[in-house]
Structures are given as structure tokens and as C-alpha cells.
Coordinates of C-alpha atoms in Angstrom, one line a residue:
X656 CA -82.8 -169.2 38.5
X657 CA -83.2 -167.8 42.1
X658 CA -82.9 -168.8 45.7
X659 CA -86.3 -170.6 45.8
X660 CA -85.5 -172.1 49.1
X661 CA -85.7 -169.0 51.3
X662 CA -87.3 -165.6 51.5
X663 CA -85.9 -162.2 52.5
X664 CA -87.9 -159.5 54.3
X665 CA -88.4 -157.0 57.2
X666 CA -89.7 -158.4 60.3
X667 CA -93.0 -156.6 61.4
X668 CA -93.7 -159.0 64.3
X669 CA -91.8 -160.1 67.4
X670 CA -89.4 -162.9 66.4
X671 CA -85.9 -163.6 67.5
X672 CA -83.1 -165.1 65.3
X673 CA -83.2 -168.8 65.4
X674 CA -79.4 -169.0 65.8
X675 CA -78.1 -165.9 67.8
X676 CA -81.5 -165.1 69.4
X677 CA -81.2 -161.4 68.7
X678 CA -84.6 -159.7 68.2
X679 CA -85.6 -159.4 64.5
X680 CA -88.5 -157.0 64.8
X681 CA -87.9 -154.1 62.4
X682 CA -84.8 -155.8 61.1
X683 CA -84.0 -157.5 57.8
X684 CA -84.3 -161.2 58.1
X685 CA -84.3 -164.5 56.3
X686 CA -86.8 -167.3 56.4
X687 CA -85.4 -170.7 55.4
X688 CA -87.2 -174.1 56.2
X689 CA -89.6 -172.4 58.6
X690 CA -86.8 -170.8 60.5
X691 CA -86.2 -167.0 60.9
X692 CA -82.6 -165.6 61.3
X693 CA -80.7 -162.4 60.9
X694 CA -78.8 -161.7 57.8
X695 CA -75.5 -162.1 59.6
X696 CA -76.4 -165.6 60.8
X697 CA -77.8 -166.6 57.4
X698 CA -74.6 -165.7 55.5
X699 CA -72.5 -167.5 58.3
X700 CA -74.6 -170.7 58.6
X701 CA -77.2 -171.1 56.1
X702 CA -76.0 -169.5 52.8
X703 CA -74.9 -171.7 49.8
X704 CA -71.5 -171.7 48.6
X705 CA -70.7 -170.5 45.1
X706 CA -69.1 -173.3 43.2
X707 CA -66.9 -170.7 41.3
X708 CA -65.4 -168.5 43.9
X709 CA -66.1 -170.9 46.9
X710 CA -67.5 -168.0 49.0
X711 CA -70.9 -167.8 50.6
X712 CA -73.7 -166.4 48.6
X713 CA -75.2 -164.0 51.0
X714 CA -78.8 -162.9 51.4
X715 CA -78.0 -159.7 49.7
X716 CA -76.5 -161.4 46.6
X717 CA -78.3 -162.8 43.6
X718 CA -78.1 -166.5 43.4
X719 CA -78.1 -168.7 40.4
X720 CA -78.5 -172.5 40.7
X721 CA -78.5 -175.5 38.3
X722 CA -78.6 -179.2 39.4
X723 CA -77.8 -178.6 43.0
X724 CA -74.9 -176.2 42.1
X725 CA -75.0 -172.5 43.1
X726 CA -73.4 -169.4 41.8
X727 CA -73.2 -165.7 42.4
X728 CA -74.7 -164.0 39.4
X729 CA -71.4 -162.2 38.9
X730 CA -69.6 -165.6 38.9
X731 CA -71.9 -167.2 36.5
X732 CA -69.6 -166.8 33.5
X733 CA -68.2 -168.9 30.7
X734 CA -65.1 -170.7 31.8
X735 CA -63.4 -170.2 28.5
X736 CA -64.2 -166.6 27.3
X737 CA -65.6 -165.2 30.7
X738 CA -68.8 -163.9 29.1
X739 CA -71.7 -163.6 31.6
X740 CA -74.1 -166.4 31.2
X741 CA -77.1 -164.8 33.1
X742 CA -80.0 -165.3 30.9
X743 CA -77.8 -167.0 28.2
X744 CA -77.6 -170.6 27.0
X745 CA -74.8 -172.7 28.6
X746 CA -73.6 -176.1 29.2
X747 CA -72.0 -177.6 32.3
X748 CA -68.9 -179.5 31.4
X749 CA -66.2 -181.4 33.3
X750 CA -65.1 -180.0 36.8
X751 CA -68.5 -178.4 37.1
X752 CA -67.4 -175.6 34.8
X753 CA -70.1 -173.7 32.7
X754 CA -69.4 -172.9 29.1
X755 CA -71.3 -170.7 26.6
X756 CA -72.6 -172.3 23.4
X757 CA -70.0 -170.7 21.3
X758 CA -67.2 -172.0 23.2
X759 CA -68.6 -175.4 23.6
X760 CA -69.2 -175.6 19.8
X761 CA -65.5 -174.5 19.3
X762 CA -64.1 -177.0 21.9
X763 CA -65.9 -179.9 20.3
X764 CA -65.1 -178.8 16.8
X765 CA -62.3 -180.6 14.8
X766 CA -59.0 -178.9 14.9
X767 CA -57.1 -177.6 11.8
X768 CA -54.0 -179.6 10.9
X769 CA -52.4 -176.4 9.8
X770 CA -53.2 -173.6 12.5
X771 CA -54.7 -176.1 15.1
X772 CA -57.6 -173.8 15.7
X773 CA -61.1 -175.2 15.8
X774 CA -63.1 -175.4 12.5
X775 CA -66.5 -174.4 13.3
X776 CA -69.7 -174.5 11.2
X777 CA -69.6 -172.4 8.3
X778 CA -65.8 -172.4 7.8
X779 CA -64.6 -173.6 4.4
X780 CA -62.4 -176.6 5.0
X781 CA -60.5 -179.4 3.2
X782 CA -60.5 -183.0 4.4
X783 CA -58.2 -185.8 3.6
X784 CA -57.8 -189.3 5.3
X785 CA -59.5 -188.1 8.4
X786 CA -57.5 -184.9 8.6
X787 CA -59.1 -181.5 8.3
X788 CA -57.7 -178.0 7.4
X789 CA -59.2 -174.6 7.0
X790 CA -59.3 -173.9 3.3
X791 CA -56.6 -171.2 3.5
X792 CA -54.5 -173.4 5.7
X793 CA -54.1 -176.2 3.3
X794 CA -50.8 -175.1 1.5
X795 CA -48.2 -176.6 -0.7
X796 CA -45.3 -177.9 1.3
X797 CA -42.8 -176.6 -1.3
X798 CA -44.0 -173.1 -2.5
X799 CA -46.4 -172.5 0.5
X800 CA -49.0 -171.2 -1.8
X801 CA -52.7 -172.0 -0.7
X802 CA -54.0 -175.2 -2.5
X803 CA -57.5 -175.0 -1.0
X804 CA -59.9 -177.1 -3.0
X805 CA -57.5 -177.5 -6.0
X806 CA -55.6 -180.6 -7.1
X807 CA -52.7 -181.9 -5.1
X808 CA -50.3 -184.8 -4.6
X809 CA -49.6 -186.3 -1.2
X810 CA -46.1 -187.5 -0.3
X811 CA -45.8 -188.9 3.1
X812 CA -46.9 -186.0 5.5
X813 CA -46.4 -183.4 2.8
X814 CA -48.7 -182.1 0.1
X815 CA -47.7 -180.6 -3.2
X816 CA -49.4 -178.4 -5.6
X817 CA -49.5 -179.7 -9.3
X818 CA -46.6 -177.4 -10.4
X819 CA -44.2 -178.2 -7.6
X820 CA -44.9 -181.9 -7.8
X821 CA -44.1 -181.9 -11.6
X822 CA -40.7 -180.1 -10.8
X823 CA -39.8 -182.2 -7.7
X824 CA -40.9 -185.7 -8.5
X825 CA -42.3 -186.2 -12.1
X826 CA -40.0 -188.0 -14.6
X827 CA -38.6 -186.2 -17.4
X828 CA -39.4 -187.1 -21.0
X829 CA -36.3 -188.4 -22.9
X830 CA -37.3 -186.4 -26.0
X831 CA -38.8 -183.0 -25.0
X832 CA -37.2 -183.0 -21.4
X833 CA -40.5 -181.6 -19.8
X834 CA -42.2 -183.5 -16.9
X835 CA -44.5 -186.4 -17.4
X836 CA -47.5 -185.7 -15.3
X837 CA -49.8 -188.4 -16.5
X838 CA -49.6 -191.5 -18.6
X839 CA -46.5 -191.7 -20.7
X840 CA -44.5 -194.9 -21.7
X841 CA -40.9 -196.5 -21.0
X842 CA -38.7 -197.7 -23.6
X843 CA -35.1 -199.1 -22.8
X844 CA -35.6 -197.8 -19.2
X845 CA -36.3 -194.2 -20.4
X846 CA -39.6 -192.3 -19.8
X847 CA -41.4 -190.7 -22.9
X848 CA -44.7 -188.7 -23.3
X849 CA -46.9 -190.8 -25.5
X850 CA -47.1 -187.9 -27.9
X851 CA -43.3 -187.6 -28.0
X852 CA -42.7 -191.4 -28.9
X853 CA -43.6 -191.3 -32.6
X854 CA -42.6 -192.5 -35.9
X855 CA -39.8 -190.3 -37.3
X856 CA -41.5 -190.4 -40.8
X857 CA -45.3 -190.3 -40.5
X858 CA -45.3 -188.9 -36.9
X859 CA -47.9 -191.5 -35.6
X860 CA -47.7 -192.4 -32.0
X861 CA -46.0 -195.7 -31.5
X862 CA -47.3 -196.7 -28.0
X863 CA -48.8 -200.1 -28.0
X864 CA -47.6 -200.8 -31.7
X865 CA -44.8 -202.5 -33.4
X866 CA -41.9 -200.3 -34.3
X867 CA -38.2 -200.6 -34.9
X868 CA -35.4 -198.3 -33.9
X869 CA -32.6 -197.3 -36.4
X870 CA -29.8 -195.0 -35.0
X871 CA -32.0 -193.5 -32.3
X872 CA -34.9 -192.9 -34.8
X873 CA -38.2 -194.9 -34.5
X874 CA -40.3 -196.1 -37.3
X875 CA -43.5 -197.9 -37.6
X876 CA -43.7 -201.0 -39.6
X877 CA -45.1 -199.4 -42.8
X878 CA -42.5 -196.5 -42.8
X879 CA -39.6 -199.0 -42.0
X880 CA -40.6 -201.1 -44.9
X881 CA -40.9 -198.1 -47.3
X882 CA -38.1 -195.7 -46.1
X883 CA -35.4 -197.8 -44.3
X884 CA -35.5 -201.5 -44.9
X885 CA -33.2 -202.9 -47.5
X886 CA -34.7 -204.6 -50.5
X887 CA -34.2 -208.2 -51.1
X888 CA -32.1 -209.0 -54.2
X889 CA -34.2 -212.1 -54.7
X890 CA -37.9 -211.0 -54.3
X891 CA -37.3 -207.3 -54.4
X892 CA -39.5 -206.7 -51.2
X893 CA -38.3 -205.0 -48.1
X894 CA -36.4 -207.1 -45.6
X895 CA -38.2 -206.6 -42.3
X896 CA -36.6 -209.0 -39.9
X897 CA -38.9 -209.7 -37.0
X898 CA -41.9 -208.2 -38.7
X899 CA -42.8 -210.9 -41.2
X900 CA -41.9 -214.3 -42.3
X901 CA -38.2 -214.1 -42.3
X902 CA -36.1 -213.5 -39.1
X903 CA -32.8 -213.8 -40.8
X904 CA -30.9 -211.8 -43.4
X905 CA -28.0 -213.0 -45.8
X906 CA -25.7 -210.3 -46.9
X907 CA -23.0 -210.7 -49.8
X908 CA -21.2 -208.1 -51.7
X909 CA -23.3 -205.2 -50.7
X910 CA -26.7 -207.1 -51.6
X911 CA -29.1 -208.6 -49.0
X912 CA -31.6 -211.4 -49.2
X913 CA -34.3 -212.8 -47.0
X914 CA -33.0 -216.1 -45.7
X915 CA -35.8 -217.9 -47.6
X916 CA -35.0 -216.1 -50.8
X917 CA -31.2 -217.0 -50.7
X918 CA -31.4 -220.0 -53.0
X919 CA -29.7 -221.6 -56.0
X920 CA -30.7 -220.1 -59.4
X921 CA -30.8 -223.5 -61.1
X922 CA -32.2 -226.1 -58.3
X923 CA -33.9 -223.4 -55.9
X924 CA -32.2 -225.3 -53.1
X925 CA -32.1 -222.9 -49.9
X926 CA -28.5 -221.7 -49.4
X927 CA -28.8 -220.0 -46.0
X928 CA -25.8 -221.1 -43.9
X929 CA -24.7 -223.4 -46.7
X930 CA -21.7 -223.4 -49.1
X931 CA -22.6 -221.6 -52.5
X932 CA -21.1 -220.2 -55.6
X933 CA -21.5 -216.9 -57.4
X934 CA -21.3 -217.2 -61.3
X935 CA -21.9 -214.4 -63.5
X936 CA -23.7 -212.5 -60.8
X937 CA -26.0 -215.4 -59.9
X938 CA -26.0 -217.6 -56.7
X939 CA -25.7 -221.4 -57.2
X940 CA -25.3 -224.3 -54.8
X941 CA -22.0 -226.1 -54.7
X942 CA -23.2 -228.9 -57.3
X943 CA -25.2 -226.9 -59.9
X944 CA -22.2 -225.0 -61.5
X945 CA -20.7 -228.4 -62.4
X946 CA -23.9 -229.0 -64.6
X947 CA -23.7 -225.8 -66.5

């Protein structure tokens, strides 16, 4: 940068000031556009105006110019940080303000959602749904500890670390009373860990399998047949209503039968939901005892 459009020197010949007509010989003068003038007239009439301080840039001042805009060298400073930009890279921004490269980068950088300061190149950051934080500004809404690049759970405008989310939002297992952080299942509107919902006898997990509940205890089909189910007085096999062929049970005097096993000892007629006679510990239809 520099004036470029005029020269300053000491007159050795006889010239008068173009404006005030005072003699210039032996005096300091300014030549601009082929005209010679004294320093006083130059400062008053010809000098460019500094875009920053709005004062004339006199012949004795150092002038900087860019795209038909002029500054005193002392006025050519970053609008944001006031660092001198003489011999430094700069950018002309809105309202004819000059910015240094560092402030330009910071102004154009995304803003941290936490501290609202710019995130500049090289800063570690966290991005989520078009929002960005400094890594150390991304904290749990509950405990305020830094989440950084760790796992988290969003809830509306809040973010929770794994531990706080478990205690605040996770369902509690009906058996062990600990939070269910992933997976799990529901039985009779109560949540369970998959590893807690097991057969009371063989301890195998029951999720996705057939089971039965007896007095708040759960049994797989095999263990229910072996350990819990009553034995049919007819076929001597376990009565597993709902698991096999039979769906109904006949009970009489502390004994139980599959509905299809409860039949007349003599004629083998099915007697479930029908009249029957017990004679000498055996079951008969209403007709067969008459034939004995």
C-alpha cells in the first residue's frame, strides 16, 4: 500500500502553490495530478479521508489503501481485536471494517451450544443433530460431568450420561430391582431383565418360550411336567393343561384326570361333564354299574 497518486518533496525551482499561490521554492510541497501545492493546501483540499477515523490523511502521514478505501497506517487495525494489520493478511467485511484472519475464522466458525464461543479448527468437538459443542462443554444435564465423546441419551433439550439415565428413566426389574438399560421383557405389565425371567427349577431363560406360573414361580414346560404338574389317575402322565392335547382337568376326591382320560372303566365312554358312578374306587358311567 502507499499513496501512489501523489509525490512529496522539496521544491528547488520556482513554483507557486496551485491553490493559495504561495511560493514553494525551498519549501516542502506535494505534486498530485500534475499540480503542485503546499502541504497545508494538500491536507485541506486534496488529502484522502481515512475510512476509520474520518480525518484527512495528511502528506506527513503514512497512507494505506485497498479498493478505493484509505486508512492512516495507525488506523489500519482489526475491527475485532485491534491488532495492527500493516503487512498482515486481512479481510474487508460488512460496513467497510477490516478483520484479521484469526478473527474472521472465529466469527465464521460454528458456536458451541454450551459456552456460545466459536469452535475453531483444531478444537475437539461433539456434533448432534446439527448442534455442536466443545468436547468439554458437552456435559450431563443431571450430574454436570463431561460426557465428551462417551455414550449419552437425549431427552428433549437435555442430555444424560448412561448412569444418570439409568437412575432417572430406566425401568426397574421386578425381580432384582436394578435398572433395565437394554433389552428386557414384560410379563403382566411388569418389566424384567431377560436373565432374571428364568425357570425356578432349571434356571433357563424363559423369554420367547412357553412357560407357566405357579404361586409367583415360573417353570418351563419340562420342569412343570416333572416337578409341579399333577399326575393323571388314568394314564399316570403329567396333566399340563394348555401345553398338550388336553385343555381341561377333572378333579374328584383328591385325584385328577385329563378330561380325555376320565372315562368309564367298563365301556370306556368319556365322562367329562357327564354323570358318573364311583364303585370300589373305579369310575363308571351311569349305566354300567347295573350290568356288573
